[in-house]
PDB file of C-alpha atoms and ligand atoms in Angstrom:
ATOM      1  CA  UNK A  78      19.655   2.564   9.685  1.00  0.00           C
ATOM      2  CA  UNK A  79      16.666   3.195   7.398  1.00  0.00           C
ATOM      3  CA  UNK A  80      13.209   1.712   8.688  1.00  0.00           C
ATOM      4  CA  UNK A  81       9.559   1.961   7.866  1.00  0.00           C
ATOM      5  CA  UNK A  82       6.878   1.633   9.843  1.00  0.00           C
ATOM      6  CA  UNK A  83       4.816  -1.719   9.534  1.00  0.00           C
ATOM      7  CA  UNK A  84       1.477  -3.973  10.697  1.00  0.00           C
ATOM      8  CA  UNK A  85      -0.364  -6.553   9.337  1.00  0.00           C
ATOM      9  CA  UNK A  86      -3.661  -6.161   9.177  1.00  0.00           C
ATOM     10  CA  UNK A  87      -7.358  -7.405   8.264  1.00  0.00           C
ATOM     11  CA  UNK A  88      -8.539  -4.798   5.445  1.00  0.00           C
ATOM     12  CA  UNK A  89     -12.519  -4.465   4.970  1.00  0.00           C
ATOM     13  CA  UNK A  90     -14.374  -4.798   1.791  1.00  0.00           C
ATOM     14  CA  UNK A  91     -15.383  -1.368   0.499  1.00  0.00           C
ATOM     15  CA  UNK A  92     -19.245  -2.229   1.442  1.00  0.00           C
ATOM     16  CA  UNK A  93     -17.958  -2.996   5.255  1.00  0.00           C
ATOM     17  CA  UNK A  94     -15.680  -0.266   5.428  1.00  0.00           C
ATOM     18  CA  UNK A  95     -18.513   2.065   4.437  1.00  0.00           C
ATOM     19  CA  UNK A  96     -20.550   0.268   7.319  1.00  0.00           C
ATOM     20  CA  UNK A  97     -18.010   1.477   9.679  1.00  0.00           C
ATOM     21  CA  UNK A  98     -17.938   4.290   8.917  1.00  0.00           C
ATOM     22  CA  UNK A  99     -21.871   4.818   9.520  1.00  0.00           C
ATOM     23  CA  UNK A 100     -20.674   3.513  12.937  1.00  0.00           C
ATOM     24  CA  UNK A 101     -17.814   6.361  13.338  1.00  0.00           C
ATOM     25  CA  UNK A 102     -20.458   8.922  12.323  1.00  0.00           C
ATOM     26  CA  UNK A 103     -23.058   7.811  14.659  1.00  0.00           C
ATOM     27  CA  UNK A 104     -20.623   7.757  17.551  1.00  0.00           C
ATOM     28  CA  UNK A 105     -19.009  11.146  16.732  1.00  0.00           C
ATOM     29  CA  UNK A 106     -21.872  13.724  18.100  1.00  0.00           C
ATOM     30  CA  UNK A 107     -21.579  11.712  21.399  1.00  0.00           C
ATOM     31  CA  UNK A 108     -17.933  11.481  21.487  1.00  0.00           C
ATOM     32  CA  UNK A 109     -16.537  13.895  19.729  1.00  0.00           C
ATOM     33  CA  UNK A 110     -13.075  13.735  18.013  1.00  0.00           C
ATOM     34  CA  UNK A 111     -11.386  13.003  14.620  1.00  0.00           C
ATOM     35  CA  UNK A 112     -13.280  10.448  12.203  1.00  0.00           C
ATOM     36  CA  UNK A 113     -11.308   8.275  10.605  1.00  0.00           C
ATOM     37  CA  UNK A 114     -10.941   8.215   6.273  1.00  0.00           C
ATOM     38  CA  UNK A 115     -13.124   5.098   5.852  1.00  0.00           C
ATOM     39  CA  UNK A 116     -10.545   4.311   3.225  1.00  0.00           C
ATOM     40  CA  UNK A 117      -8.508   3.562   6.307  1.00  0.00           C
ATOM     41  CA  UNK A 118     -10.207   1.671   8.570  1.00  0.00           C
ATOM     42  CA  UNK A 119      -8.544  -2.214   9.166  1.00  0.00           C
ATOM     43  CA  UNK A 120      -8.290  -4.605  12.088  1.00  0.00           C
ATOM     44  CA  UNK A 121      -4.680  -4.777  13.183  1.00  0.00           C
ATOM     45  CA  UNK A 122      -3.341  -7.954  13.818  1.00  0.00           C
ATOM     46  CA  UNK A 123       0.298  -7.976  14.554  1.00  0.00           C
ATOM     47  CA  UNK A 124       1.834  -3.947  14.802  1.00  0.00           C
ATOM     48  CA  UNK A 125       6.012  -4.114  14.155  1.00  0.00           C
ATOM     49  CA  UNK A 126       6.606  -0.664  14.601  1.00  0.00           C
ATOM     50  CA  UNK A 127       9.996   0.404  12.865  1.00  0.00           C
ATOM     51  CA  UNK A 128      11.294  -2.429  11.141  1.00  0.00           C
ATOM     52  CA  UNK A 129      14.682  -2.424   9.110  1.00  0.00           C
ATOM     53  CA  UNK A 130      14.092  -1.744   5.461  1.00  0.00           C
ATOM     54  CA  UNK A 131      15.953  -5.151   4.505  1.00  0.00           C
ATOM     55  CA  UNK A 132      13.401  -6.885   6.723  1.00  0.00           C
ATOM     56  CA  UNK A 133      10.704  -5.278   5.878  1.00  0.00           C
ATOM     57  CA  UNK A 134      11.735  -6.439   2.124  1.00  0.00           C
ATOM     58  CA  UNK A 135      11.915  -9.778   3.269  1.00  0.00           C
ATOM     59  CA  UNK A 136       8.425  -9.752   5.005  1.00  0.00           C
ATOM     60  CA  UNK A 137       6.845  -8.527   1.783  1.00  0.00           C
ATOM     61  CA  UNK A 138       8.725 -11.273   0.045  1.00  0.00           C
ATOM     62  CA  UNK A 139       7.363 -13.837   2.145  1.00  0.00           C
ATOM     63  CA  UNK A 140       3.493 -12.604   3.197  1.00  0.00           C
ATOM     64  CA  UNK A 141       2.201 -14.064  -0.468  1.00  0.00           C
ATOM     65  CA  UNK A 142       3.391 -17.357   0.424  1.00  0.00           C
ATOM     66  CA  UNK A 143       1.033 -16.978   3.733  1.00  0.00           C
ATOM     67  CA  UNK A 144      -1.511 -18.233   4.569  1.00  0.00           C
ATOM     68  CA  UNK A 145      -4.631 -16.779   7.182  1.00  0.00           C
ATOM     69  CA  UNK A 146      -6.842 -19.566   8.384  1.00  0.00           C
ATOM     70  CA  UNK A 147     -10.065 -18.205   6.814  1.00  0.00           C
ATOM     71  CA  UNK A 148     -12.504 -16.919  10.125  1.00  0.00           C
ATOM     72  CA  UNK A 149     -15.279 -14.623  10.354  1.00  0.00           C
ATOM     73  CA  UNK A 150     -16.016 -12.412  13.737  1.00  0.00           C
ATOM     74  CA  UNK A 151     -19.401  -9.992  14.663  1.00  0.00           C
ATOM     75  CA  UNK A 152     -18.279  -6.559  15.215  1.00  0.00           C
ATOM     76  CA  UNK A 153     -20.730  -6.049  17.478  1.00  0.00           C
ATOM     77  CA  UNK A 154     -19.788  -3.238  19.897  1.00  0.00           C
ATOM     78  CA  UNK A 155     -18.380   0.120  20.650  1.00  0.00           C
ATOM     79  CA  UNK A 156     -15.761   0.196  22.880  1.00  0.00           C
ATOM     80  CA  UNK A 157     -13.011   3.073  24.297  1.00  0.00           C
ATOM     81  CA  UNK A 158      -9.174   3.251  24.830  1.00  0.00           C
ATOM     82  CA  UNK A 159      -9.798   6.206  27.165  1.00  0.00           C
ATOM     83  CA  UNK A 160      -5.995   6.843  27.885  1.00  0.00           C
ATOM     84  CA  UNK A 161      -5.445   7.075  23.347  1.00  0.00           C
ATOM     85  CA  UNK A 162      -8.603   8.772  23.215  1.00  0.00           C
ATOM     86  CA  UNK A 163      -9.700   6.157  20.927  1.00  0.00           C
ATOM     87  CA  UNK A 164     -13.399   5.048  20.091  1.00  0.00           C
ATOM     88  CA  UNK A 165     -13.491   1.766  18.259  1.00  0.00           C
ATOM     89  CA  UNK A 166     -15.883  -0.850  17.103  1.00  0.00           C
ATOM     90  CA  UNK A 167     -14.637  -4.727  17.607  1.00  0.00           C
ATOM     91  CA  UNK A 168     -16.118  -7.909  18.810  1.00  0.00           C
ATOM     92  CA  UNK A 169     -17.524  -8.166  21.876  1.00  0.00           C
ATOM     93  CA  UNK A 170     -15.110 -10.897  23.182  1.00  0.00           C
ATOM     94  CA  UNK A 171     -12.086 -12.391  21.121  1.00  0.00           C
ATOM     95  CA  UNK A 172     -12.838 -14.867  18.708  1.00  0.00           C
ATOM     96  CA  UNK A 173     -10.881 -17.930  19.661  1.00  0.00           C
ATOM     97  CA  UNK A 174     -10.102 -18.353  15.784  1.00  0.00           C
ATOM     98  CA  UNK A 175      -9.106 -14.282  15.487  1.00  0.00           C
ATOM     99  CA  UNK A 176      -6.539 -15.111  18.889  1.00  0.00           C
ATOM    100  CA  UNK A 177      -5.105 -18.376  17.007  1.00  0.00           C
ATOM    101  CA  UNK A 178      -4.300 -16.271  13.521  1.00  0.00           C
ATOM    102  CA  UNK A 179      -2.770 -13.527  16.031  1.00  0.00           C
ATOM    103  CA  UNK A 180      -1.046 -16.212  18.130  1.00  0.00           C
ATOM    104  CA  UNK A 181       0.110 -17.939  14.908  1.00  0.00           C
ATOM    105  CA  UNK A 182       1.281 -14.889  12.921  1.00  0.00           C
ATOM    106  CA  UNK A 183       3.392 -13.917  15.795  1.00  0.00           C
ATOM    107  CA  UNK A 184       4.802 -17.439  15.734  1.00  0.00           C
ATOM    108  CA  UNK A 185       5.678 -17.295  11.978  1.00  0.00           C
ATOM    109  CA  UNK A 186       7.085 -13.299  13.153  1.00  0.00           C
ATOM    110  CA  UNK A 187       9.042 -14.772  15.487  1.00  0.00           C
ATOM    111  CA  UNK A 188      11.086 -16.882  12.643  1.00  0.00           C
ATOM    112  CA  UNK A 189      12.075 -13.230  11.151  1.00  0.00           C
ATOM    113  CA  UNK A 190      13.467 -12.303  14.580  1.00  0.00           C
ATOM    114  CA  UNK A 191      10.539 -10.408  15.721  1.00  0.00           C
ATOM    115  CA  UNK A 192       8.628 -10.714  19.189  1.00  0.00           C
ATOM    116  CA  UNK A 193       4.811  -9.999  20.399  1.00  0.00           C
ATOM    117  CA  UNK A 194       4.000  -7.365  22.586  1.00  0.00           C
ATOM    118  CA  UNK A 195       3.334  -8.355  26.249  1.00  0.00           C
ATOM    119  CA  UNK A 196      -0.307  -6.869  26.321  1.00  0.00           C
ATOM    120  CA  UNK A 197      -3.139  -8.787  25.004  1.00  0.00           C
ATOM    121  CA  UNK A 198      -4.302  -8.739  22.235  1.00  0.00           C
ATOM    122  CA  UNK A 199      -8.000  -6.760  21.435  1.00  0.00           C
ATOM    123  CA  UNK A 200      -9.150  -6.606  18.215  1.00  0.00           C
ATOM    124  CA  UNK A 201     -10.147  -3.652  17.491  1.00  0.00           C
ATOM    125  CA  UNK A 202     -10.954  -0.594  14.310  1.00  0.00           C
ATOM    126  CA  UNK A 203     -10.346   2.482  15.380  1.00  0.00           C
ATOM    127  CA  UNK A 204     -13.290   4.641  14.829  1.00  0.00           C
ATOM    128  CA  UNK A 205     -12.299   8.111  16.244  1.00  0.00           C
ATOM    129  CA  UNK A 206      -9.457  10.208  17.556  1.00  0.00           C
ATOM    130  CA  UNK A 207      -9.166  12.250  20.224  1.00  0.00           C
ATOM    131  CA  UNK A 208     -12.255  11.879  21.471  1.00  0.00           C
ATOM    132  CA  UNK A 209     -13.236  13.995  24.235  1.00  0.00           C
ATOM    133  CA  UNK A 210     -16.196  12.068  25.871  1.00  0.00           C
ATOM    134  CA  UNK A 211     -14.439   8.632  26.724  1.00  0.00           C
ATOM    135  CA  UNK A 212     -17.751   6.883  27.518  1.00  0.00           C
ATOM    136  CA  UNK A 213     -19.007   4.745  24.156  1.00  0.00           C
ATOM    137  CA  UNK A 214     -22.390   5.604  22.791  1.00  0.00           C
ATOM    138  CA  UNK A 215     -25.028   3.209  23.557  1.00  0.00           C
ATOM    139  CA  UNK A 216     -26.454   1.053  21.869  1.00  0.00           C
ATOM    140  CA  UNK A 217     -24.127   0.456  18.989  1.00  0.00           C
ATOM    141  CA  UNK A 218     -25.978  -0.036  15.361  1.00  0.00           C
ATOM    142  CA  UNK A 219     -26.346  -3.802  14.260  1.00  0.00           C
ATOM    143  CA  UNK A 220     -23.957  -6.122  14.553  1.00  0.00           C
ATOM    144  CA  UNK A 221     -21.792  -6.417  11.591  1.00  0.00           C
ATOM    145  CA  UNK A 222     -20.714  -9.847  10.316  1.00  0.00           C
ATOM    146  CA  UNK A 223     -17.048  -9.929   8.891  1.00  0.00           C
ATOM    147  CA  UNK A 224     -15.545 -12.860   7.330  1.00  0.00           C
ATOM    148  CA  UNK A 225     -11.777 -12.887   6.414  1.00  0.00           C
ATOM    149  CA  UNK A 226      -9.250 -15.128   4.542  1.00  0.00           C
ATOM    150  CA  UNK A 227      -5.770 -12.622   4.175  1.00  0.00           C
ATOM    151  CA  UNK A 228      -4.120 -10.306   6.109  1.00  0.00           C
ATOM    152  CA  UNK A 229      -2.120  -7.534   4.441  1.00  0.00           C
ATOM    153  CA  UNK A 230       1.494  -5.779   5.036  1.00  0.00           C
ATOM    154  CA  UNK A 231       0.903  -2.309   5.654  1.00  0.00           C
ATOM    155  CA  UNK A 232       3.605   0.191   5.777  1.00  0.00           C
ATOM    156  CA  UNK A 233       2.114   3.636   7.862  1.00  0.00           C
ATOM    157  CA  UNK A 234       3.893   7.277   7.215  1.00  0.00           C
ATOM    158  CA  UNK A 235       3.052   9.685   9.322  1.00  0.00           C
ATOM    159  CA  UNK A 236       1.896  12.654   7.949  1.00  0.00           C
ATOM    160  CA  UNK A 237       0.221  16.442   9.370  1.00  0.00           C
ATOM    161  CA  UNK A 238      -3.308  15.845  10.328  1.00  0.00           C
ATOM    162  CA  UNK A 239      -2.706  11.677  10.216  1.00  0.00           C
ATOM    163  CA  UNK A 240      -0.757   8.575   8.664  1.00  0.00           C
ATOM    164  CA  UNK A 241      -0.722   7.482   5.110  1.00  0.00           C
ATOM    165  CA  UNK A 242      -1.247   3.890   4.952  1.00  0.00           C
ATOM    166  CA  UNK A 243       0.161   1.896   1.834  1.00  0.00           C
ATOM    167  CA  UNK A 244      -0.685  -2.062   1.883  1.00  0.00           C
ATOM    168  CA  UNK A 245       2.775  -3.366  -0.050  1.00  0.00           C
ATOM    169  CA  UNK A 246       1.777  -7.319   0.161  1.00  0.00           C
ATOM    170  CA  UNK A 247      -1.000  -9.598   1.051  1.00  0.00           C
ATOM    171  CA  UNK A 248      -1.548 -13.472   1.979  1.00  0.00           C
ATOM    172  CA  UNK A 249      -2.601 -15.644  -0.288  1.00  0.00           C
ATOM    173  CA  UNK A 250      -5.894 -16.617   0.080  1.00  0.00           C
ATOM    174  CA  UNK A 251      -6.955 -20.342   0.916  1.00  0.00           C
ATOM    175  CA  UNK A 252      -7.537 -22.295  -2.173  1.00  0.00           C
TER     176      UNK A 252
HETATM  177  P1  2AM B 258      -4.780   2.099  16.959  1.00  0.00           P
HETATM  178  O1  2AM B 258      -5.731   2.322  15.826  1.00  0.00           O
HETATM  179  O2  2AM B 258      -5.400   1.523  18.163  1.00  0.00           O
HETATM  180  O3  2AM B 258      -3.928   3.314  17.246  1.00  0.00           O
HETATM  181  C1  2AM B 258      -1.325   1.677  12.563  1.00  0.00           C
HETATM  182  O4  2AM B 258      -0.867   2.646  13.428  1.00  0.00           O
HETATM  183  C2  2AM B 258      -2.066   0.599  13.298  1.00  0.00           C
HETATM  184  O5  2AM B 258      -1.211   0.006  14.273  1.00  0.00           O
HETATM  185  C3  2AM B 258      -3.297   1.066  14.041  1.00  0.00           C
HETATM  186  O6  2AM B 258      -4.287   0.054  13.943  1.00  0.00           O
HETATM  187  C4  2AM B 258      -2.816   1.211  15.447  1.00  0.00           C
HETATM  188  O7  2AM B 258      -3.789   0.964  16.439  1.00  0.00           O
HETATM  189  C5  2AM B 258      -1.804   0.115  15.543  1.00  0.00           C
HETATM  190  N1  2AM B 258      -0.768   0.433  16.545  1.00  0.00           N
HETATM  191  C6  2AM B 258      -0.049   1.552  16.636  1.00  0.00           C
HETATM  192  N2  2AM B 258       0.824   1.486  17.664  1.00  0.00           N
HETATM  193  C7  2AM B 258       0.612   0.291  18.253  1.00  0.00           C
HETATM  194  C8  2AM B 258       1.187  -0.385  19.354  1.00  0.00           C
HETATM  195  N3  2AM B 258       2.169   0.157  20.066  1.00  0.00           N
HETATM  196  N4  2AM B 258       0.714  -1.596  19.665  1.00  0.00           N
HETATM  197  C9  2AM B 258      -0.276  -2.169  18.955  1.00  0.00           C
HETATM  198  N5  2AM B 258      -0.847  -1.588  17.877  1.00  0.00           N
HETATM  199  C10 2AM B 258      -0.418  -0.375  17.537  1.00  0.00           C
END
């Protein structure tokens, strides 16, 4: 069986993304690690891991015909995934709109045969790798407002050194 590896995600504006990744630098001579291409930096809402290639044909196929209730969050804070050596910047708390768009793409996932993860859900955009100081820098830089209205289809390939990300469909944004 052939599969490819898949997430849907929230994608930053080039301005934003280049605002993260002032907040990846400014972190980095604290916490060491591997910065992240600002290119690649995203919020990831639902991760699907391998999926069959006919399915994952089928989710492209549908994702235009989605819909992401539009929502806007503060990324506001530097936070760790000590265990993935991970430093990321996210919102402070869930936004209760951000938990409904995960809690309803999961329902619309579940149509395609496809079920949520047991652990929460923390938004989150991964800053650094392998980090060797697991404590996050203090204080983080200004709180960053991001508003949203689509999600995209990502498929990741993993590559030497990282993962190639290609974005093969997005939701339609509301009229
Ligand atoms: P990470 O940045 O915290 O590693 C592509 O790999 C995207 O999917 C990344 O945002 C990654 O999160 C996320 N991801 C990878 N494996 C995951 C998993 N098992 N559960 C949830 N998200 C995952």
């Amino acid at each position: 069986m052939s599969t490819v590896r898949l997430f849907f995600a929230l994608w930053p504006s080039p301005p934003l993304a280049a605002t993260l990744a002032g907040w990846a630098e400014q972190a980095r001579p604290h916490c060491g690690g591997r910065i992240m291409r600002t290119e690649t930096l995203h919020l990831t809402l639902a991760f699907l891991g391998p999926v069959d290639t006919m399915l994952a044909d089928e989710l492209a196929a549908a994702t235009p015909e989605q819909r992401l209730t539009p929502g806007a969050m503060d990324v506001a804070h530097y936070g760790v995934f000590a265990r993935q050596r991970i430093l990321w910047a996210g919102p402070r708390e869930t936004p209760a709109e951000l938990q409904a768009a995960h809690d309803g793409m999961w329902q619309w996932l579940a149509g395609f045969g496809l079920a949520a993860p047991p652990q929460p859900f923390r938004p989150h955009i991964t800053l650094l790798r392998n980090i060797e100081n697991t404590h996050p820098p203090e204080p983080a830089p200004e709180p960053l407002a991001w508003r949203y209205d689509r999600m995209v289809l990502v498929a990741s390939e993993s590559l030497t050194g990282g993962s190639r990300y290609r974005v093969v469909a997005q939701s339609r944004p509301q009229a």
